[in-house]
């Protein structure tokens, strides 16, 4: 049936509004970045109750000529769900609203252990936003990523010469590591039960090791990292810091926890002495920077198969998520090495455990927020790396192509899932 003139006009206006909303979506992100840089979430939190606009303006480190603009900034942030308003008086003459935090803005507080502020500031840094202006150019050239088109080198190469990139990535990964650690010790207890000692290789300041040590009273953790990294860090009776070189020696332990530079560790040919017991390898972060990026991953393949019971790939956001950073071909190579490491005896408990994202199959008219986040992250992988997010069917193909026989996917971490893969 033909549309009436009124229907056409409504359709036209709705279509225009839809386009405009997408054109201006970046304003939401940049407004939120501004609020964080000005310290608005922390100022409202410290106020302890609904905060009037006048008091918020007085507390902000801004030029007095910009005071009237704060209301406009807060209005868009309230609309976006980062703050809420509460009436402070029923008197019409004194009617004024006060601002309160929402569950989302509580994750932006400086002292929030699971704060996502470092990740937000990393993703909105000009270094990482610049590649988005080169996507159409990238589609027409032979560069692996738009990041390479924009900066003339891969993100790994760029990071070697730009300390700021490394800094904000490390901060972002540390904040996510706290969330991953919290879920691991709560929902993946079986991985650590029965262990008495664990070495966190390249463990930095010990974010994950601390969480594991606190959760398991009988487990003593050691963090091994470069001397300048652990210098000055104070250990406890359950957590010890050791300065050293993972290429030369790794302290003996029941289990080895790997969080950074996995390829570097195996390239050096160093293995922890686990005394003939079960080997649990927990990879939470990985960096395959050049010149190791083209090397074959070995994944403790030189250990006796009978010693290796379980290999765990537990991944974080950004550059440290393992499989979603890489193409299908590269992932299959990694998975094959994992299969070699855990052997072929499913009955004895050998399995590969991955914490990563499973993208749901999109249906027409489906506007689920988590689905949109997954699709946005998939685009991010295309822009910064050569990887992708995967559906269950795509995961299954990788597993079977790598020689695995079965798998099970269990959602445990918001958008991420626990994936158990069996030989």
Short mmCIF file of C-alpha atoms in Angstrom, two decimals, residues 9-365:
data_model
loop_
_atom_site.label_atom_id
_atom_site.label_comp_id
_atom_site.label_asym_id
_atom_site.label_seq_id
_atom_site.Cartn_x
_atom_site.Cartn_y
_atom_site.Cartn_z
CA UNK A 9 7.20 13.03 6.15
CA UNK A 10 7.36 11.09 9.43
CA UNK A 11 9.62 8.47 7.85
CA UNK A 12 11.90 11.18 6.49
CA UNK A 13 12.17 12.95 9.84
CA UNK A 14 12.79 9.69 11.71
CA UNK A 15 15.46 8.70 9.20
CA UNK A 16 17.17 12.06 9.56
CA UNK A 17 17.10 11.81 13.36
CA UNK A 18 18.57 8.30 13.16
CA UNK A 19 21.44 9.52 10.99
CA UNK A 20 22.07 12.57 13.17
CA UNK A 21 22.22 10.43 16.31
CA UNK A 22 24.91 8.26 14.74
CA UNK A 23 26.81 11.28 13.42
CA UNK A 24 26.92 12.82 16.88
CA UNK A 25 27.44 9.66 18.93
CA UNK A 26 31.06 10.64 19.53
CA UNK A 27 29.76 13.55 21.63
CA UNK A 28 28.56 11.09 24.28
CA UNK A 29 32.03 9.55 24.54
CA UNK A 30 33.86 12.86 24.59
CA UNK A 31 31.44 14.37 27.13
CA UNK A 32 32.08 11.42 29.41
CA UNK A 33 35.84 11.80 28.94
CA UNK A 34 35.52 15.48 29.89
CA UNK A 35 33.56 14.61 33.04
CA UNK A 36 36.26 12.17 34.12
CA UNK A 37 39.10 14.61 33.42
CA UNK A 38 37.30 17.28 35.48
CA UNK A 39 36.73 14.77 38.28
CA UNK A 40 32.93 15.12 38.30
CA UNK A 41 32.10 11.54 39.42
CA UNK A 42 34.47 11.79 42.40
CA UNK A 43 33.26 15.27 43.36
CA UNK A 44 29.63 14.11 43.45
CA UNK A 45 30.59 10.93 45.32
CA UNK A 46 32.51 12.84 48.00
CA UNK A 47 29.58 15.24 48.43
CA UNK A 48 27.71 12.31 49.96
CA UNK A 49 24.22 13.33 48.81
CA UNK A 50 22.46 14.87 45.83
CA UNK A 51 24.71 17.73 44.72
CA UNK A 52 23.17 21.00 43.49
CA UNK A 53 24.50 22.43 40.25
CA UNK A 54 25.76 25.56 42.01
CA UNK A 55 27.88 23.53 44.43
CA UNK A 56 29.17 21.31 41.64
CA UNK A 57 30.24 24.36 39.64
CA UNK A 58 31.99 25.80 42.69
CA UNK A 59 33.90 22.55 43.24
CA UNK A 60 35.08 22.17 39.64
CA UNK A 61 38.54 23.37 38.52
CA UNK A 62 37.13 25.46 35.66
CA UNK A 63 37.30 29.03 34.40
CA UNK A 64 34.43 31.05 35.87
CA UNK A 65 33.29 32.09 32.39
CA UNK A 66 32.44 28.43 31.65
CA UNK A 67 30.20 27.97 34.70
CA UNK A 68 26.97 28.21 32.72
CA UNK A 69 28.15 25.42 30.40
CA UNK A 70 28.35 22.83 33.20
CA UNK A 71 24.57 22.41 33.18
CA UNK A 72 24.65 21.54 29.49
CA UNK A 73 27.42 18.99 30.02
CA UNK A 74 25.52 17.39 32.90
CA UNK A 75 22.28 17.36 30.92
CA UNK A 76 23.73 15.12 28.19
CA UNK A 77 25.39 12.89 30.80
CA UNK A 78 22.10 12.50 32.68
CA UNK A 79 20.41 11.62 29.40
CA UNK A 80 23.14 9.04 28.73
CA UNK A 81 22.53 7.39 32.12
CA UNK A 82 25.77 8.35 33.86
CA UNK A 83 24.10 10.59 36.43
CA UNK A 84 20.59 10.99 37.77
CA UNK A 85 18.75 13.99 39.20
CA UNK A 86 16.85 14.31 42.47
CA UNK A 87 14.67 17.21 43.57
CA UNK A 88 16.14 18.98 46.58
CA UNK A 89 13.08 21.02 47.55
CA UNK A 90 9.33 20.87 47.03
CA UNK A 91 9.16 24.65 47.21
CA UNK A 92 8.43 25.86 43.67
CA UNK A 93 10.35 29.08 44.26
CA UNK A 94 13.43 27.20 45.39
CA UNK A 95 13.07 24.27 43.03
CA UNK A 96 16.49 22.82 42.26
CA UNK A 97 17.74 19.38 41.31
CA UNK A 98 20.80 17.65 42.68
CA UNK A 99 23.03 15.17 40.87
CA UNK A 100 23.65 11.60 42.02
CA UNK A 101 25.83 8.80 40.68
CA UNK A 102 24.40 5.83 38.83
CA UNK A 103 25.82 2.27 38.88
CA UNK A 104 27.64 3.15 35.64
CA UNK A 105 29.33 6.28 36.98
CA UNK A 106 30.41 4.43 40.13
CA UNK A 107 32.69 2.42 37.83
CA UNK A 108 34.40 5.70 36.92
CA UNK A 109 35.52 6.61 40.45
CA UNK A 110 39.27 6.85 41.00
CA UNK A 111 39.27 4.57 44.03
CA UNK A 112 36.91 1.98 42.56
CA UNK A 113 38.93 -1.27 42.31
CA UNK A 114 37.08 -2.24 39.12
CA UNK A 115 37.23 1.24 37.60
CA UNK A 116 36.97 1.36 33.81
CA UNK A 117 38.36 4.90 33.66
CA UNK A 118 41.82 3.79 32.42
CA UNK A 119 40.21 1.80 29.62
CA UNK A 120 38.00 4.74 28.62
CA UNK A 121 40.92 7.17 28.55
CA UNK A 122 42.97 4.68 26.52
CA UNK A 123 40.30 4.09 23.90
CA UNK A 124 39.61 7.82 23.49
CA UNK A 125 43.25 8.86 23.28
CA UNK A 126 44.14 10.53 19.95
CA UNK A 127 46.61 7.72 19.20
CA UNK A 128 43.74 5.23 19.02
CA UNK A 129 41.07 7.52 17.57
CA UNK A 130 43.23 8.66 14.64
CA UNK A 131 42.99 5.29 12.78
CA UNK A 132 39.21 5.67 12.49
CA UNK A 133 39.78 8.59 10.12
CA UNK A 134 41.70 6.26 7.78
CA UNK A 135 39.35 3.28 7.49
CA UNK A 136 38.15 4.00 3.94
CA UNK A 137 41.77 4.58 2.87
CA UNK A 138 42.73 1.26 4.49
CA UNK A 139 40.04 -0.59 2.54
CA UNK A 140 41.77 0.53 -0.65
CA UNK A 141 45.38 -0.28 0.27
CA UNK A 142 47.34 -3.33 1.36
CA UNK A 143 47.99 -2.38 4.99
CA UNK A 144 47.06 -5.01 7.61
CA UNK A 145 45.22 -2.49 9.81
CA UNK A 146 43.91 1.09 9.75
CA UNK A 147 46.23 1.74 12.71
CA UNK A 148 49.14 0.98 10.39
CA UNK A 149 47.69 3.25 7.71
CA UNK A 150 47.34 6.10 10.20
CA UNK A 151 50.66 5.74 12.02
CA UNK A 152 52.92 3.98 9.51
CA UNK A 153 53.62 1.02 11.79
CA UNK A 154 51.78 -1.69 13.71
CA UNK A 155 50.42 -0.97 17.17
CA UNK A 156 53.12 -3.24 18.60
CA UNK A 157 55.89 -1.30 16.84
CA UNK A 158 54.34 2.03 17.80
CA UNK A 159 54.24 1.02 21.45
CA UNK A 160 57.98 0.33 21.49
CA UNK A 161 58.67 4.00 20.77
CA UNK A 162 55.73 5.66 22.54
CA UNK A 163 55.80 5.27 26.34
CA UNK A 164 52.41 6.96 26.68
CA UNK A 165 50.73 4.23 24.63
CA UNK A 166 52.29 1.55 26.81
CA UNK A 167 51.32 3.43 29.96
CA UNK A 168 47.64 3.84 29.25
CA UNK A 169 47.36 0.32 27.86
CA UNK A 170 48.97 -1.06 31.01
CA UNK A 171 46.61 0.98 33.17
CA UNK A 172 43.61 -0.22 31.18
CA UNK A 173 44.73 -3.84 31.37
CA UNK A 174 45.37 -3.60 35.11
CA UNK A 175 41.83 -2.38 35.74
CA UNK A 176 40.39 -5.25 33.72
CA UNK A 177 42.76 -7.73 35.36
CA UNK A 178 41.15 -6.91 38.70
CA UNK A 179 37.75 -7.82 37.32
CA UNK A 180 39.06 -11.01 35.69
CA UNK A 181 40.84 -12.02 38.89
CA UNK A 182 37.69 -11.49 40.94
CA UNK A 183 35.67 -13.77 38.68
CA UNK A 184 38.45 -16.37 38.43
CA UNK A 185 38.76 -16.88 42.16
CA UNK A 186 35.00 -16.99 42.61
CA UNK A 187 33.83 -19.06 39.65
CA UNK A 188 36.96 -21.01 38.65
CA UNK A 189 38.08 -22.31 42.04
CA UNK A 190 38.75 -25.79 40.72
CA UNK A 191 41.74 -24.50 38.79
CA UNK A 192 43.61 -23.57 41.96
CA UNK A 193 42.31 -26.06 44.53
CA UNK A 194 45.00 -28.48 45.68
CA UNK A 195 47.89 -26.19 44.75
CA UNK A 196 50.31 -25.01 47.43
CA UNK A 197 52.52 -22.65 45.43
CA UNK A 198 52.18 -20.52 42.31
CA UNK A 199 54.57 -18.28 40.40
CA UNK A 200 53.09 -15.33 38.53
CA UNK A 201 55.63 -14.80 35.74
CA UNK A 202 55.77 -11.19 34.61
CA UNK A 203 53.19 -10.44 37.31
CA UNK A 204 53.99 -6.74 37.60
CA UNK A 205 52.65 -5.37 40.87
CA UNK A 206 50.77 -8.61 41.53
CA UNK A 207 47.14 -7.68 40.85
CA UNK A 208 46.04 -11.19 39.92
CA UNK A 209 48.45 -12.97 42.29
CA UNK A 210 47.11 -10.97 45.25
CA UNK A 211 43.54 -11.94 44.42
CA UNK A 212 44.47 -15.62 44.12
CA UNK A 213 46.52 -15.58 47.34
CA UNK A 214 43.66 -13.96 49.25
CA UNK A 215 41.15 -16.49 47.93
CA UNK A 216 43.17 -19.64 48.67
CA UNK A 217 44.65 -19.72 52.21
CA UNK A 218 46.92 -22.69 51.48
CA UNK A 219 48.36 -21.21 48.29
CA UNK A 220 51.54 -19.15 48.42
CA UNK A 221 52.16 -16.89 45.42
CA UNK A 222 55.41 -15.51 44.06
CA UNK A 223 55.52 -12.65 41.56
CA UNK A 224 58.52 -12.79 39.23
CA UNK A 225 59.30 -9.69 37.22
CA UNK A 226 62.22 -7.49 36.24
CA UNK A 227 64.07 -6.01 39.24
CA UNK A 228 63.02 -2.43 38.49
CA UNK A 229 59.37 -3.50 38.36
CA UNK A 230 59.24 -5.19 41.77
CA UNK A 231 61.74 -2.90 43.49
CA UNK A 232 60.17 -1.45 46.63
CA UNK A 233 57.10 -3.68 46.59
CA UNK A 234 56.31 -5.19 49.97
CA UNK A 235 55.38 -8.85 50.16
CA UNK A 236 53.42 -10.76 52.79
CA UNK A 237 53.58 -14.24 54.26
CA UNK A 238 51.53 -15.44 51.27
CA UNK A 239 52.85 -13.15 48.53
CA UNK A 240 56.51 -12.78 47.64
CA UNK A 241 58.15 -10.56 45.02
CA UNK A 242 61.26 -11.77 43.20
CA UNK A 243 63.32 -9.68 40.81
CA UNK A 244 64.82 -11.70 38.00
CA UNK A 245 64.88 -12.68 34.35
CA UNK A 246 62.32 -15.22 33.21
CA UNK A 247 64.72 -16.25 30.42
CA UNK A 248 67.26 -17.43 32.98
CA UNK A 249 65.27 -18.99 35.83
CA UNK A 250 61.77 -19.27 37.26
CA UNK A 251 61.18 -20.19 40.92
CA UNK A 252 59.86 -23.69 41.59
CA UNK A 253 56.12 -24.00 42.22
CA UNK A 254 53.13 -26.27 41.83
CA UNK A 255 51.75 -23.97 39.13
CA UNK A 256 52.98 -21.24 36.84
CA UNK A 257 50.82 -18.22 36.10
CA UNK A 258 51.64 -16.39 32.89
CA UNK A 259 50.34 -12.90 32.35
CA UNK A 260 52.65 -11.07 29.97
CA UNK A 261 55.00 -11.68 27.06
CA UNK A 262 54.23 -15.37 26.76
CA UNK A 263 56.15 -15.77 23.51
CA UNK A 264 59.21 -14.18 25.11
CA UNK A 265 59.16 -16.71 27.94
CA UNK A 266 59.11 -19.76 25.72
CA UNK A 267 61.52 -18.23 23.25
CA UNK A 268 64.04 -18.15 26.09
CA UNK A 269 63.48 -21.85 26.68
CA UNK A 270 62.79 -21.38 30.39
CA UNK A 271 60.40 -23.64 32.24
CA UNK A 272 59.43 -23.70 35.89
CA UNK A 273 60.32 -26.82 37.85
CA UNK A 274 56.96 -28.18 38.92
CA UNK A 275 58.38 -31.29 40.51
CA UNK A 276 56.64 -33.73 38.20
CA UNK A 277 53.16 -32.56 39.23
CA UNK A 278 50.34 -31.17 37.19
CA UNK A 279 51.19 -28.04 35.27
CA UNK A 280 48.62 -25.26 35.25
CA UNK A 281 49.46 -22.48 32.83
CA UNK A 282 47.20 -19.45 33.22
CA UNK A 283 47.74 -16.88 30.50
CA UNK A 284 45.97 -13.67 31.38
CA UNK A 285 47.87 -11.30 29.14
CA UNK A 286 50.01 -11.88 26.07
CA UNK A 287 52.22 -9.66 23.95
CA UNK A 288 53.59 -11.08 20.72
CA UNK A 289 55.51 -7.98 19.79
CA UNK A 290 58.15 -8.03 17.05
CA UNK A 291 60.60 -9.68 16.60
CA UNK A 292 58.66 -12.58 18.16
CA UNK A 293 55.40 -11.94 16.30
CA UNK A 294 56.30 -14.33 13.48
CA UNK A 295 57.69 -17.09 15.71
CA UNK A 296 55.96 -20.41 16.24
CA UNK A 297 54.32 -20.59 19.66
CA UNK A 298 55.49 -23.63 21.60
CA UNK A 299 53.19 -23.64 24.67
CA UNK A 300 55.38 -25.88 26.86
CA UNK A 301 55.49 -28.60 24.19
CA UNK A 302 58.87 -29.80 25.53
CA UNK A 303 57.33 -30.88 28.83
CA UNK A 304 56.42 -34.52 29.27
CA UNK A 305 52.82 -35.03 28.16
CA UNK A 306 52.05 -36.90 31.37
CA UNK A 307 53.01 -33.83 33.37
CA UNK A 308 50.71 -31.46 31.54
CA UNK A 309 47.10 -31.74 32.60
CA UNK A 310 45.55 -28.38 31.86
CA UNK A 311 46.42 -25.29 29.86
CA UNK A 312 44.38 -22.19 30.55
CA UNK A 313 44.18 -19.20 28.27
CA UNK A 314 42.54 -16.49 30.33
CA UNK A 315 42.44 -13.28 28.40
CA UNK A 316 41.98 -9.59 29.11
CA UNK A 317 40.72 -6.59 27.16
CA UNK A 318 42.70 -4.75 24.52
CA UNK A 319 46.07 -6.01 23.30
CA UNK A 320 46.24 -8.72 25.97
CA UNK A 321 43.24 -10.75 24.85
CA UNK A 322 44.83 -13.65 23.07
CA UNK A 323 42.72 -15.23 20.37
CA UNK A 324 40.59 -12.28 19.35
CA UNK A 325 43.72 -10.33 18.42
CA UNK A 326 44.64 -12.84 15.72
CA UNK A 327 43.36 -14.13 12.39
CA UNK A 328 41.79 -17.58 12.07
CA UNK A 329 45.01 -19.01 10.64
CA UNK A 330 47.09 -17.63 13.51
CA UNK A 331 44.54 -18.84 16.08
CA UNK A 332 44.62 -22.37 14.69
CA UNK A 333 48.42 -22.41 15.07
CA UNK A 334 48.06 -21.31 18.70
CA UNK A 335 45.31 -23.86 19.38
CA UNK A 336 47.36 -26.70 17.87
CA UNK A 337 50.23 -25.87 20.20
CA UNK A 338 47.78 -25.84 23.09
CA UNK A 339 46.51 -29.28 22.10
CA UNK A 340 50.08 -30.58 22.00
CA UNK A 341 50.63 -29.20 25.49
CA UNK A 342 47.60 -30.80 27.16
CA UNK A 343 47.89 -34.14 25.35
CA UNK A 344 44.94 -36.22 24.15
CA UNK A 345 43.51 -37.78 27.32
CA UNK A 346 40.20 -36.04 28.04
CA UNK A 347 39.32 -38.52 30.80
CA UNK A 348 42.33 -37.44 32.89
CA UNK A 349 41.16 -33.84 32.94
CA UNK A 350 43.19 -32.41 30.10
CA UNK A 351 41.48 -29.40 28.61
CA UNK A 352 42.00 -25.91 27.29
CA UNK A 353 40.18 -23.10 29.09
CA UNK A 354 39.69 -19.79 27.36
CA UNK A 355 38.03 -16.65 28.69
CA UNK A 356 36.96 -14.66 25.68
CA UNK A 357 33.89 -13.32 23.91
CA UNK A 358 31.22 -15.26 22.05
CA UNK A 359 29.24 -13.04 19.69
CA UNK A 360 25.58 -13.94 19.45
CA UNK A 361 24.06 -14.38 16.01
CA UNK A 362 22.32 -11.12 15.18
CA UNK A 363 18.65 -11.20 14.29
CA UNK A 364 16.72 -8.61 12.30
CA UNK A 365 15.49 -5.84 14.58
#
